[in-house]
CSV table of C-alpha atoms in Angstrom, one decimal:
chain,number,residue,atom,x,y,z
A,1274,UNK,CA,-6.9,3.3,14.8
A,1275,UNK,CA,-5.0,5.5,17.5
A,1276,UNK,CA,-6.4,3.6,20.6
A,1277,UNK,CA,-6.1,-0.1,19.3
A,1278,UNK,CA,-2.5,0.6,17.6
A,1279,UNK,CA,-1.5,2.2,21.4
A,1280,UNK,CA,-3.2,-0.9,23.0
A,1281,UNK,CA,-1.6,-3.8,20.4
A,1282,UNK,CA,1.5,-1.8,21.2
A,1283,UNK,CA,1.5,-2.6,24.9
A,1284,UNK,CA,0.8,-5.9,23.9
A,1285,UNK,CA,4.1,-6.1,22.2
A,1286,UNK,CA,5.8,-4.9,24.9
A,1287,UNK,CA,5.0,-7.8,27.1
A,1288,UNK,CA,5.9,-9.7,25.0
A,1289,UNK,CA,9.2,-8.4,24.2
A,1290,UNK,CA,9.8,-7.8,27.9
A,1291,UNK,CA,9.1,-11.4,28.5
A,1292,UNK,CA,11.3,-12.9,26.1
A,1293,UNK,CA,13.8,-10.6,27.1
A,1294,UNK,CA,13.6,-11.8,30.9
A,1295,UNK,CA,13.6,-15.5,29.6
A,1296,UNK,CA,17.2,-15.0,27.7
A,1297,UNK,CA,18.6,-13.4,30.9
A,1298,UNK,CA,17.4,-16.1,33.3
A,1299,UNK,CA,18.5,-19.1,30.8
A,1300,UNK,CA,21.5,-16.8,29.5
A,1301,UNK,CA,20.8,-17.7,26.2
A,1302,UNK,CA,20.8,-14.8,23.9
A,1303,UNK,CA,20.2,-16.7,20.7
A,1304,UNK,CA,16.4,-14.6,20.2
A,1305,UNK,CA,18.2,-11.3,20.6
A,1306,UNK,CA,16.7,-10.4,17.3
A,1307,UNK,CA,13.3,-11.4,17.8
A,1308,UNK,CA,13.5,-9.4,21.1
A,1309,UNK,CA,14.7,-6.5,19.4
A,1310,UNK,CA,12.2,-6.5,16.5
A,1311,UNK,CA,9.2,-7.2,18.5
A,1312,UNK,CA,10.0,-4.0,20.6
A,1313,UNK,CA,10.9,-2.1,18.0
A,1314,UNK,CA,8.5,-2.6,15.5
A,1315,UNK,CA,5.9,-3.8,17.8
A,1316,UNK,CA,6.0,-1.5,21.1
A,1317,UNK,CA,8.0,1.6,19.9
A,1318,UNK,CA,6.6,1.6,16.2
A,1319,UNK,CA,3.0,1.2,16.9
A,1320,UNK,CA,3.0,3.3,20.2
A,1321,UNK,CA,4.5,6.4,18.1
A,1322,UNK,CA,1.8,5.4,15.3
A,1323,UNK,CA,-0.7,5.3,17.9
A,1324,UNK,CA,0.3,9.0,19.5
A,1325,UNK,CA,0.5,10.4,15.8
A,1326,UNK,CA,-3.2,9.3,15.2
A,1327,UNK,CA,-4.3,10.9,18.4
A,1328,UNK,CA,-2.5,14.3,17.4
A,1329,UNK,CA,-4.1,13.8,14.3
A,1330,UNK,CA,-7.4,12.1,14.2
A,1331,UNK,CA,-8.7,12.8,10.5
A,1332,UNK,CA,-5.4,10.2,9.7
A,1333,UNK,CA,-6.5,8.1,11.8
A,1334,UNK,CA,-10.1,7.9,10.5
A,1335,UNK,CA,-9.0,6.7,6.8
A,1336,UNK,CA,-8.8,3.8,4.9
A,1337,UNK,CA,-5.2,3.8,5.1
A,1338,UNK,CA,-4.8,3.9,8.6
A,1339,UNK,CA,-6.7,0.7,8.8
A,1340,UNK,CA,-4.6,-1.0,5.9
A,1341,UNK,CA,-1.6,0.0,8.1
A,1342,UNK,CA,-3.0,-1.5,11.5
A,1343,UNK,CA,-3.7,-4.8,9.6
A,1344,UNK,CA,-0.5,-5.2,7.7
A,1345,UNK,CA,1.1,-4.2,10.7
A,1346,UNK,CA,-0.2,-6.8,12.9
A,1347,UNK,CA,-0.2,-10.0,10.3
A,1348,UNK,CA,3.3,-9.3,9.2
A,1349,UNK,CA,4.5,-9.2,12.8
A,1350,UNK,CA,3.9,-12.1,13.8
A,1351,UNK,CA,5.0,-14.1,10.7
A,1352,UNK,CA,8.0,-12.4,10.7
A,1353,UNK,CA,8.8,-13.0,14.1
A,1354,UNK,CA,8.0,-16.4,14.4
A,1355,UNK,CA,9.9,-17.2,11.4
A,1356,UNK,CA,12.7,-15.5,12.6
A,1357,UNK,CA,12.6,-17.5,15.7
A,1358,UNK,CA,12.4,-20.5,14.1
A,1359,UNK,CA,15.7,-19.3,11.7
A,1360,UNK,CA,17.6,-18.3,14.7
A,1361,UNK,CA,16.9,-21.9,16.4
A,1362,UNK,CA,18.1,-23.6,12.9
A,1363,UNK,CA,15.5,-23.8,11.0
A,1364,UNK,CA,16.6,-22.6,7.5
A,1365,UNK,CA,13.4,-23.5,5.5
A,1366,UNK,CA,11.6,-20.5,8.0
A,1367,UNK,CA,13.5,-17.9,5.7
A,1368,UNK,CA,10.5,-17.5,3.7
A,1369,UNK,CA,8.4,-16.8,6.3
A,1370,UNK,CA,10.8,-14.1,7.6
A,1371,UNK,CA,10.8,-12.4,4.0
A,1372,UNK,CA,7.0,-12.7,3.6
A,1373,UNK,CA,6.7,-10.9,6.6
A,1374,UNK,CA,9.3,-8.4,6.2
A,1375,UNK,CA,7.8,-7.5,2.9
A,1376,UNK,CA,4.4,-7.2,4.1
A,1377,UNK,CA,5.8,-4.9,7.2
A,1378,UNK,CA,7.5,-2.7,5.1
A,1379,UNK,CA,4.4,-2.6,2.8
A,1380,UNK,CA,2.7,-1.5,6.0
A,1381,UNK,CA,4.6,1.3,6.8
A,1382,UNK,CA,4.6,2.8,3.3
A,1383,UNK,CA,0.8,2.4,3.4
A,1384,UNK,CA,1.7,4.6,7.0
A,1385,UNK,CA,4.0,7.3,5.4
A,1386,UNK,CA,1.5,7.9,2.5
A,1387,UNK,CA,-1.2,8.1,5.3
A,1388,UNK,CA,0.8,10.8,7.1
A,1389,UNK,CA,2.0,12.6,4.0
A,1390,UNK,CA,-1.5,12.9,2.2
A,1391,UNK,CA,-3.4,13.5,6.0
A,1392,UNK,CA,-1.3,15.2,8.1
A,1393,UNK,CA,-1.6,19.1,7.7
A,1394,UNK,CA,-0.6,22.2,9.7
């Protein structure tokens, strides 16, 4: 799971940077919350999780690691697409943000349980 997390984090990094560049070029910063969340939850969080799993391969090989990976990677696009619509004025996108956000929190809780349970001295 370590390598998968690191590789997908780079994809989110490219998306976040391109979105930032688009906003800068158009001088329209409506999507700043989307940009920030993609970079934080996509690039940074997944890269750090991947590096933790490199350091603790026993935790990376668990079912919890797989559940964390998939919850994170299903929830983030749902939440970010919903948030993009929401900040664009589509109020009906709020349930997508809430659903994606809830799944993200669950994924992070699974990650925390995995780390607390399987990372040892």
